[in-house]
Amino acid sequence: MPTLPTVAIIGAGSSGIAAAKALHERGVPFDCFEASDRVGGNWVFDNKNGMSAAYRDLHINTSRDRMQFSDFPMARSLPDFPHHTQIAAYFDDYVEHFGFRDKIRFETSVQRTEQCADGTWQVTDAHGETRAYDMLVVANGHHWDQRWPEPAFPGSDAFEGVQMHAHDYRDNRFLTGQDVVVLGMGNSAMDIAVESSYVAQSTHLAARRGAWIVPKYLFGKPMDQLSTVPYVPHWLSARISEAIIRLHTGRPERYGLPRPDHHFGAAHPTVSGRILDRIIHGAIAPRPNIAQLGPDWVRFADGTQVHADVVVYCTGYRITFPFFDEGLLAAPGNRIELFRRVFAPGNPSLAFVGLLQPLGAIMPLAEAQGEWIAEYLRGAYHPPAPRAMAADMRREDRRMRRRYVASARHTIQVDFDTYLARLRRERRRGAARAAAAGRTLPVPARARAGEAAPA
Ligand SMILES: Cc1cc2nc3c(=O)[nH]c(=O)nc-3n(C[C@H](O)[C@H](O)[C@H](O)COP(=O)(O)OP(=O)(O)OC[C@H]3O[C@@H](n4cnc5c(N)ncnc54)[C@H](O)[C@@H]3O)c2cc1C
Ligand SMILES: NC(=O)c1ccc[n+]([C@@H]2O[C@H](COP(=O)([O-])OP(=O)(O)OC[C@H]3O[C@@H](n4cnc5c(N)ncnc54)[C@H](OP(=O)(O)O)[C@@H]3O)[C@@H](O)[C@H]2O)c1
C-alpha cells in the first residue's frame, strides 16, 4: 500500500466523528480539530464553543432509529425521541467505543486554512500553530451562524424589549409573564412557541409562509419510520403523506395558521406533536409575518398589533466557513455546489461532511459520506470525470429547485433513503473506475502527517 495522504478534519460534532471513525478504521492518518473540550457539537448544551443551539428541554425530532449510526445502535432503553443529554452521551460513547479520541485535538479551533499550489493545506489553529495536510475535510456544522431578517423589520431599532435569535434561547424562564412574539415556521419556532406558551402572558407565532405540521408519531410509530422505500417517486410519497396529515389533523388554516403555499414535501419538515394542541387551547395565537415594530409593540402584515416584550427570531442559519481564504469557497445565500454534497468540484483535496439537510437524520448520511471519503483517500474510489460531475450537480440543483420552496433553508436538501441509495451506487461505480485505473491515489501524500509547516 502506498503512503496514504494525511487529513485534517474540522469539527468533532456528529459529522466530524463519523468521518474520523471511517478514516481511523481504514488506517488513513488524520487529526480532527475541535474548538470545544468535548465531542457532539450542537448536542452539547451550553457547549464551551458557543456554537450549540440546544435548549434545556430539546429532544431530537428525527427518531432514535433514524438517527443512530449503522454499527452503533442507540440503547433500546432510550425513548424514541431522546433528550439532548442522551444524544450527546451517545456521540461521546461512539468515540470511546471505536477508540479514536486521541486523534481529536480538543480546544483547538481552526482559525485559518490556506491551500498551496500543490493542493496541500496549511491549517492554523487558535494557538497559532500551523500544520500541513494533504486533504481537508470540513465538518464545522451549519446550524450556528444566526440568520436574522435582512433587511431588519422597520422599527426594530426602536423596539425597547428583547430581540433575540433562536440560537441564543436556552429555556423559557425569562419569558414568564411576558408578551412574546416568535417568528418562523421551522422546528425552532415550534419548540420555542410551545415552551413560551406555558409561562408567557401571551405567545404569538408569526410566519411569512405556512407549513404542513408533521406529528412525531403516527399509527403508533415515529412518523419518519413509516416510509423507507428509496425509489418510490417523491411526488407520490409526498402526496400520500399530505393526505395522511390532512386526515389526521386537517389543514393548517383550520388552526388559524397560514395556508401552506406548497404541497407537503416541498419544504423541510416542521415536526411538532404539541403546537396544534397549544393553539387550540388558545395559548398560542397564529399571526402573519411581522410588518413593523414600535417601542413596545409588534404590528403584523394583516394590520393587527400586539404589545410585545420579547421577539424571538427563529429565522434559521447561514452556511459559513470562517477559516477559508476569501475567494476559495463560500455559500452565498446558503448555496454551495458540491458533488453529492461532499466533494468540491475542481478541488480534489477538499470535502465536506454533514453539509446537507435530509428529510430524516443527518448522522447515517454523514457516516456514509465519511466512508466514501476514506475509500477515496485509499484509492478505492475514483470520482467521475469533471464534466460528468458538473452535469450531475446541475441535474441535482435543477431537481431541488423545482421541488422545494425557494428559501435559504432549502439549498442543501436531500431525501434520506434516496441519498443513501444513490451514494451506494456511486461508490460501486467509483470502485470499478478505481480498479480499472489501478487504484492510484487521487490525493497524493505530499504533506507529512500533522507536521508543522515550514515557516
Ligand atoms: C435546535 C436544533 C435541533 C436539531 N435537531 C436535529 C435532529 O433532531 N435530527 C437531526 O438529524 N438534526 C438535527 N439538527 C441539525 C444538526 O445540525 C445536527 O443534529 C448535527 O448537530 C449536525 O452535526 P455536525 O457535526 O454537522 O455539526 P455540529 O453539531 O454543529 O458540530 C460542528 C462541530 O464543529 C466544531 N467546529 C466548528 N468550527 C470549528 C473550527 N473552526 N475549528 C474547530 N472546530 C470547529 C464545533 O465546535 C462543533 O463541535 C438540529 C439542529 C438544531 C439547531
Ligand atoms: N427538536 C428538534 O429536533 C429541532 C428543533 C429546532 C430546530 N431543529 C432543526 O434545526 C434546523 C434549523 O431550524 P430552524 O427552525 O431554526 O430554521 P429553519 O428551518 O431555517 O426555519 C426558518 C424559518 O424562518 C423563516 N424566515 C426566515 N427568514 C425570514 C424572514 N426574514 N422573515 C420571516 N420569516 C423568515 C423561514 O421561512 P421560509 O420558509 O419562508 O424561508 C422558516 O419558517 C433544522 O434542521 C431543524 O429541523 C430541530
XYZ file of C-alpha atoms in Angstrom, residues 187-432:
246
model
C -38.746 23.496 14.182
C -37.103 26.139 16.382
C -40.229 28.294 16.167
C -42.464 25.321 17.035
C -40.474 24.306 20.105
C -39.906 27.834 21.404
C -43.520 28.928 20.891
C -44.719 25.833 22.758
C -42.287 26.415 25.640
C -43.235 30.081 25.779
C -46.923 29.235 25.848
C -46.613 27.584 29.271
C -45.185 30.632 31.061
C -45.696 33.765 28.968
C -48.632 36.136 29.300
C -49.164 35.826 25.554
C -47.404 33.982 22.735
C -47.849 34.996 19.103
C -46.479 32.797 16.364
C -45.771 34.904 13.274
C -44.935 33.414 9.891
C -44.463 34.602 6.352
C -45.348 31.182 4.966
C -47.452 28.270 6.149
C -46.166 24.754 6.788
C -47.541 21.233 6.945
C -47.063 20.235 10.551
C -45.948 16.671 10.971
C -46.682 14.826 14.214
C -43.814 12.911 15.787
C -45.925 9.767 15.973
C -48.434 8.349 13.532
C -50.109 4.928 13.562
C -48.202 4.171 16.758
C -44.790 4.673 15.152
C -42.350 7.542 14.714
C -43.523 9.317 11.552
C -40.042 9.201 9.982
C -40.026 5.400 10.156
C -43.193 4.927 8.139
C -41.707 5.198 4.676
C -38.318 3.731 3.872
C -38.603 2.826 0.195
C -35.919 4.734 -1.744
C -37.271 4.564 -5.285
C -40.940 5.446 -4.760
C -41.263 8.729 -6.704
C -41.024 11.631 -4.327
C -44.237 13.275 -5.546
C -46.199 10.104 -4.816
C -44.921 9.556 -1.283
C -45.341 13.296 -0.589
C -48.972 13.251 -1.755
C -49.685 10.175 0.358
C -48.078 11.833 3.404
C -50.052 15.020 2.804
C -53.305 13.069 2.578
C -52.461 11.261 5.833
C -51.662 14.544 7.593
C -54.887 16.096 6.325
C -56.881 13.121 7.544
C -55.075 13.127 10.877
C -55.077 16.832 11.747
C -56.850 18.724 8.965
C -55.437 21.665 7.044
C -53.181 24.109 8.927
C -55.514 27.033 8.190
C -58.201 25.324 10.307
C -55.976 26.287 13.248
C -55.576 29.882 12.097
C -52.126 29.195 10.645
C -51.230 30.493 7.190
C -52.289 28.197 4.378
C -49.157 26.452 3.006
C -48.299 27.756 -0.477
C -46.801 24.375 -1.341
C -47.538 20.672 -1.120
C -46.147 18.534 1.656
C -42.530 17.595 0.873
C -41.675 20.925 -0.799
C -40.320 22.314 2.475
C -38.100 20.977 5.255
C -40.490 19.164 7.606
C -41.886 21.088 10.538
C -42.296 18.446 13.218
C -44.302 19.062 16.344
C -46.575 16.923 18.417
C -47.559 19.890 20.594
C -48.000 23.107 18.630
C -51.533 22.466 17.370
C -52.644 21.477 20.835
C -51.324 24.743 22.300
C -53.019 26.724 19.507
C -56.411 25.120 20.064
C -56.046 25.787 23.793
C -55.660 29.461 22.930
C -52.152 29.532 24.403
C -50.531 30.440 21.078
C -52.019 32.944 18.626
C -51.030 32.381 14.971
C -50.186 35.603 13.104
C -48.949 36.535 9.647
C -45.455 37.934 9.159
C -44.154 40.844 11.230
C -44.584 44.140 9.378
C -43.220 46.669 11.847
C -42.015 47.083 15.412
C -42.560 50.008 17.775
C -41.061 50.637 21.238
C -43.309 48.027 22.887
C -45.399 46.596 20.085
C -45.314 44.450 17.015
C -47.603 45.001 14.034
C -48.298 42.139 11.666
C -48.871 42.066 7.926
C -52.670 41.985 8.386
C -52.553 45.272 10.345
C -53.185 43.715 13.773
C -50.903 44.921 16.543
C -49.911 43.396 19.897
C -47.954 44.518 22.929
C -44.552 42.763 22.948
C -41.706 42.411 25.436
C -39.707 39.780 23.564
C -39.291 38.888 19.887
C -37.594 35.563 19.130
C -36.358 35.299 15.557
C -36.405 31.617 14.582
C -35.228 32.545 11.115
C -32.609 29.893 10.500
C -28.888 29.813 9.864
C -26.222 30.793 7.368
C -23.684 28.345 5.975
C -20.256 29.839 6.574
C -16.615 28.765 6.723
C -14.748 31.486 8.635
C -11.436 29.650 8.212
C -11.400 29.757 4.404
C -9.402 32.260 2.461
C -11.739 34.738 0.880
C -12.395 33.581 -2.668
C -11.675 29.896 -2.008
C -15.217 28.791 -1.380
C -18.313 30.398 0.080
C -22.024 29.696 0.248
C -23.786 32.940 -0.731
C -27.487 32.615 0.035
C -26.577 29.193 1.523
C -25.882 27.823 -1.955
C -22.799 25.656 -2.327
C -22.006 23.415 -5.275
C -20.708 20.020 -4.207
C -20.732 16.620 -5.864
C -23.276 14.596 -3.901
C -22.926 17.237 -1.185
C -19.363 16.090 -0.416
C -16.663 16.821 -2.993
C -15.743 20.318 -4.102
C -15.587 20.375 -7.908
C -12.131 21.188 -9.216
C -10.539 20.728 -5.798
C -9.645 17.065 -5.222
C -8.292 17.690 -1.721
C -11.379 19.272 -0.206
C -14.510 17.520 1.068
C -17.455 18.237 3.355
C -19.328 16.042 5.770
C -22.799 16.650 7.174
C -23.401 19.650 4.927
C -26.863 18.520 3.970
C -30.376 18.800 5.249
C -32.186 15.487 4.977
C -35.809 14.549 5.256
C -34.580 12.312 8.077
C -31.495 12.491 10.302
C -28.045 13.725 9.297
C -25.937 11.119 11.127
C -26.284 7.977 8.961
C -25.674 10.148 5.904
C -22.550 11.664 7.445
C -21.433 8.114 8.248
C -21.803 7.068 4.579
C -20.032 10.247 3.451
C -17.128 9.523 5.821
C -16.753 6.004 4.446
C -16.871 7.355 0.911
C -14.120 9.880 1.638
C -11.998 7.155 3.263
C -12.369 4.924 0.174
C -11.398 7.871 -1.999
C -8.308 8.612 0.070
C -7.197 4.993 -0.162
C -7.578 4.971 -3.942
C -10.508 2.548 -3.757
C -12.920 5.081 -5.228
C -12.265 7.318 -8.216
C -14.637 10.184 -8.946
C -16.217 10.625 -12.360
C -14.632 12.954 -14.900
C -15.123 16.663 -14.095
C -17.702 17.130 -16.879
C -19.803 14.222 -15.644
C -19.535 15.570 -12.105
C -20.628 19.045 -13.211
C -23.572 17.608 -15.165
C -24.614 15.571 -12.122
C -24.504 18.666 -9.902
C -26.526 20.716 -12.395
C -29.173 17.989 -12.607
C -29.379 17.740 -8.842
C -29.595 21.513 -8.466
C -32.417 21.717 -11.043
C -34.276 18.903 -9.301
C -34.022 20.549 -5.901
C -35.004 23.999 -7.188
C -38.048 22.519 -8.917
C -39.069 20.628 -5.893
C -38.516 22.973 -2.948
C -39.964 26.305 -1.954
C -37.362 28.973 -2.799
C -35.722 29.725 0.541
C -32.231 29.839 2.021
C -33.284 26.858 4.156
C -33.717 24.604 1.118
C -30.347 24.783 -0.610
C -28.847 21.541 0.700
C -31.899 19.304 0.958
C -31.718 15.558 0.288
C -34.085 12.607 0.773
C -32.647 10.276 3.370
C -33.175 6.894 1.702
C -32.703 8.092 -1.856
C -29.472 9.862 -0.949
C -28.060 6.721 0.696
C -29.124 4.508 -2.204
C -27.588 6.855 -4.791
C -24.398 7.134 -2.778
C -24.084 3.349 -2.594
C -24.471 3.194 -6.375
C -21.911 5.938 -6.935
C -19.460 4.210 -4.585
C -19.807 0.988 -6.612
C -19.265 2.827 -9.873
C -16.263 4.702 -8.481
C -14.814 1.438 -7.140
C -14.978 -0.009 -10.663
